[in-house]
XYZ file of C-alpha atoms in Angstrom:
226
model
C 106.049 61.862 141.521
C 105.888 65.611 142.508
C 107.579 66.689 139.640
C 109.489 65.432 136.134
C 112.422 67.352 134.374
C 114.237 66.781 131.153
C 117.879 66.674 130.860
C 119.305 69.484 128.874
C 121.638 68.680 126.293
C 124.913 70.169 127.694
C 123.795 72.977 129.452
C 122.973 74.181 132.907
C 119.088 74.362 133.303
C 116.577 76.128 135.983
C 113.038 75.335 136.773
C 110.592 76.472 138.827
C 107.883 73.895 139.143
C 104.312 74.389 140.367
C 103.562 70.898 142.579
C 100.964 72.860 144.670
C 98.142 69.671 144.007
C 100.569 67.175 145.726
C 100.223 69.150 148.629
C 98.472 65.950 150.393
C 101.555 64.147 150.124
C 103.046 66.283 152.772
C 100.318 67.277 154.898
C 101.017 64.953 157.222
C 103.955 66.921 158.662
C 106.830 64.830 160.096
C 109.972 63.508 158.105
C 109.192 63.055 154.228
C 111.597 60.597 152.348
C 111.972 61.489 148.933
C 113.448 59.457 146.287
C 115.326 61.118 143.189
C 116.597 59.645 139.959
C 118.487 60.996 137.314
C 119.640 59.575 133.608
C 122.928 61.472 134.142
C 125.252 62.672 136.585
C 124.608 66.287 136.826
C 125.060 67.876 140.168
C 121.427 68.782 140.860
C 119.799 71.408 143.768
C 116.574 70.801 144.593
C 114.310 73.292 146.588
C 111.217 73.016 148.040
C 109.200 76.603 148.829
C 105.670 76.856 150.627
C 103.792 79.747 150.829
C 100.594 80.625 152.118
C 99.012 82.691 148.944
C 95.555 83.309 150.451
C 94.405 80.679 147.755
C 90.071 79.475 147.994
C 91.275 75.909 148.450
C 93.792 73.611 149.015
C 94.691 70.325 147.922
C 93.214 68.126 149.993
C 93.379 64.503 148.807
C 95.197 62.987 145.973
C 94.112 59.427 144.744
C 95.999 57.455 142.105
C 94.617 56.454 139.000
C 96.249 55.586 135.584
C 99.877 54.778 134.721
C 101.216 54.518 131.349
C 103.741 51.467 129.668
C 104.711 50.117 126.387
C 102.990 51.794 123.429
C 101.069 49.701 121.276
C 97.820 48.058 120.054
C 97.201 47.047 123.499
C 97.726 49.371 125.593
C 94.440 50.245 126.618
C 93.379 47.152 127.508
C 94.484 47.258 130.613
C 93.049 50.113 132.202
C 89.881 49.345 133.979
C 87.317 52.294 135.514
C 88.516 53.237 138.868
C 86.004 55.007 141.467
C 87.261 57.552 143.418
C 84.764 58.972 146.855
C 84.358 62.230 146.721
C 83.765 63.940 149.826
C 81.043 66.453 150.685
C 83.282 69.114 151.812
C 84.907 69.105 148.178
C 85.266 72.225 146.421
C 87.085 71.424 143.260
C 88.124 68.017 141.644
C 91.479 68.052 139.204
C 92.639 65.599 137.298
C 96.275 65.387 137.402
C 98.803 64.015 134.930
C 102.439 63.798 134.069
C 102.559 62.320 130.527
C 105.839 62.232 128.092
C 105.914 59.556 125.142
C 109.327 58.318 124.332
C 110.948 55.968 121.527
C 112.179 56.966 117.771
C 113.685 55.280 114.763
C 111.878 51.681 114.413
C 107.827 52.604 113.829
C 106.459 54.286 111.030
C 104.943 56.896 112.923
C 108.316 57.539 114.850
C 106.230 56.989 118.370
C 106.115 57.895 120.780
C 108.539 60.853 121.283
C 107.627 62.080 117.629
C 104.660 61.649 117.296
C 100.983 63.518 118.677
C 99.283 60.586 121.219
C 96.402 61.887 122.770
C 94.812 61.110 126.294
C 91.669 60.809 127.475
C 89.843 61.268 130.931
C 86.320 60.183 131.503
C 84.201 60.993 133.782
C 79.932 60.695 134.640
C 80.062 60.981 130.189
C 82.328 64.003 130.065
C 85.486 63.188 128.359
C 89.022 65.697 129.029
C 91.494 65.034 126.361
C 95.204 66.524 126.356
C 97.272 66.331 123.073
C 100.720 67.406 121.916
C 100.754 70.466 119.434
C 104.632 71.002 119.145
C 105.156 67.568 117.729
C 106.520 67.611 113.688
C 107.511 71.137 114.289
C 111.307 71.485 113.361
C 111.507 74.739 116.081
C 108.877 73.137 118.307
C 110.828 73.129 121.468
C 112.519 76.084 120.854
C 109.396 78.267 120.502
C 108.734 77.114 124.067
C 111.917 79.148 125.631
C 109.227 81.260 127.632
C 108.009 78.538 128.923
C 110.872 76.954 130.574
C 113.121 75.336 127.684
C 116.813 76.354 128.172
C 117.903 77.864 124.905
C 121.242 77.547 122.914
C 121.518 73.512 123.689
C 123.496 71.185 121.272
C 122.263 68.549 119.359
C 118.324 68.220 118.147
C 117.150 70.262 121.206
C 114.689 72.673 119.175
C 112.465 69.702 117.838
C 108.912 69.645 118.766
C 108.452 65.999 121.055
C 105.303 64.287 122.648
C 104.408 65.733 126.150
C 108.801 67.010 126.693
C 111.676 69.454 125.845
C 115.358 69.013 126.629
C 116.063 70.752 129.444
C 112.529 71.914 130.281
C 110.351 70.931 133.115
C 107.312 68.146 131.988
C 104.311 70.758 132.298
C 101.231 68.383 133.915
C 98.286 68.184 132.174
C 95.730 69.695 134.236
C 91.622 69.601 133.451
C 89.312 70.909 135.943
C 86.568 68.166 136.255
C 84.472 69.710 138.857
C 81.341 69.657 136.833
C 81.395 66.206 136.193
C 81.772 64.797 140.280
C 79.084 65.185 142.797
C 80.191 65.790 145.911
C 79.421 63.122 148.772
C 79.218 60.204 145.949
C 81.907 58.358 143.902
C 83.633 59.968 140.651
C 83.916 57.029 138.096
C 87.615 57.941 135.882
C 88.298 56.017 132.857
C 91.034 56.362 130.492
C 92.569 55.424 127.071
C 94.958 56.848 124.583
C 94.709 57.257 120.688
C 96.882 58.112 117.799
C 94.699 60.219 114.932
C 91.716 58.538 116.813
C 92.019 55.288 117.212
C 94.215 52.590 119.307
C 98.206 53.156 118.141
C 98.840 50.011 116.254
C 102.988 50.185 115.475
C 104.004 49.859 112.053
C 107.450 48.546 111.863
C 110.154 51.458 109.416
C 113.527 52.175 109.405
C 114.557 55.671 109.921
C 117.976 54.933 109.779
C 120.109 55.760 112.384
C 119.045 53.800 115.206
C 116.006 54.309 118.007
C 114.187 51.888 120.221
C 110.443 51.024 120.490
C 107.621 52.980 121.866
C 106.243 53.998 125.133
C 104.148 56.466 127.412
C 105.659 57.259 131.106
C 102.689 58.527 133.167
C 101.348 59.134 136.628
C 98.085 60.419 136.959
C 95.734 61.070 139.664
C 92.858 62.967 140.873
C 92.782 65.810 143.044
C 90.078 67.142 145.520
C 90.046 70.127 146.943
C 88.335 71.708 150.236
């Protein structure tokens, strides 16, 4: 998954994406299939631009690691430590992650669209965490216009969400784990989420109006650079 946008709610939207650590999907020259799926039938344009910036590094390999699923008390259980080599010529080591909670209307704590899950990377004892500040905010998605959100939409469009914005590109969490690899030797990545610090255990509530149960859609890897 190079990239992850959010349908706008009946506008036209615009995004320009930075996918520069997939790079090592497509360093292998030649024809590239690419798959894309859409919730709606928007005519879409997608562009691809590569540029030579002069950058330290490049993106050299990309390894998979943790994906997400249905949002509840045991949802960490299945994540296991993966070990990842590290190469001797590494420079930098990312880790990588598109993360976006969805579901509303039947859980007390309106998860996982509405509500602030927080994720957490591990690595050699050093633990990278990202969380969602907009979420409860009634202009939380609206105060992100700069960022990318398309402005004027219909509908609930300005409400802060977990990890998204209608019609805004998913921004990928991004933490700089260099300090915890050593290069030539494996990097050890473990994962779990929490809600206010501990395992999200749903509590069934009625909001009235509807809504489905929760979950977190994520791809993650890590990324080496040389």
């Amino acid at each position: 998954e190079i990239a992850r946008w959010i349908t706008s709610y009946s506008r036209q939207g615009r995004w320009v994406t930075d996918s520069s650590h997939h790079l090592p999907l497509l360093s292998p020259g030649g024809r590239v299939r690419f798959s894309y799926h859409a919730g709606n039938t928007y005519l879409t344009e997608l562009v691809l631009k590569l540029s030579d910036r002069g950058k330290p590094d490049r993106a050299a390999t990309m390894t998979p690691l943790f994906t997400g699923g249905g949002y509840n008390a045991a949802y960490n259980d299945k994540y296991e430590p993966i070990p990842v080599p590290i190469s001797a010529a590494t420079k930098r080591v990312e880790v990588v992650a598109w993360i976006t909670g969805h579901g509303f209307g039947v859980e007390l704590a309106n998860c996982a669209e509405f509500c602030n899950h927080t994720h957490h990377f591990s690595l050699a004892g050093d633990t990278y965490s990202h969380e969602h500040l907009y979420v409860g905010q009634n202009y939380g998605c609206a105060a992100q216009i700069e960022d990318g959100c398309v402005p004027n939409q219909f509908g609930t469009w300005t409400l802060g969400r977990g990890g998204w914005c209608p019609g805004m590109d998913v921004k990928a969490f991004v933490a700089d784990v260099t300090a915890s690899v050593t290069p030539g030797e494996d990097a050890v990545v473990t994962y779990e989420s929490l809600y206010n610090g501990q395992p999200y255990v749903p509590q069934p509530y009625d909001h009235g109006g509807g809504g489905f149960g929760s979950s977190i859609w994520m791809n993650s890897w890590l990324v080496t650079y040389e």
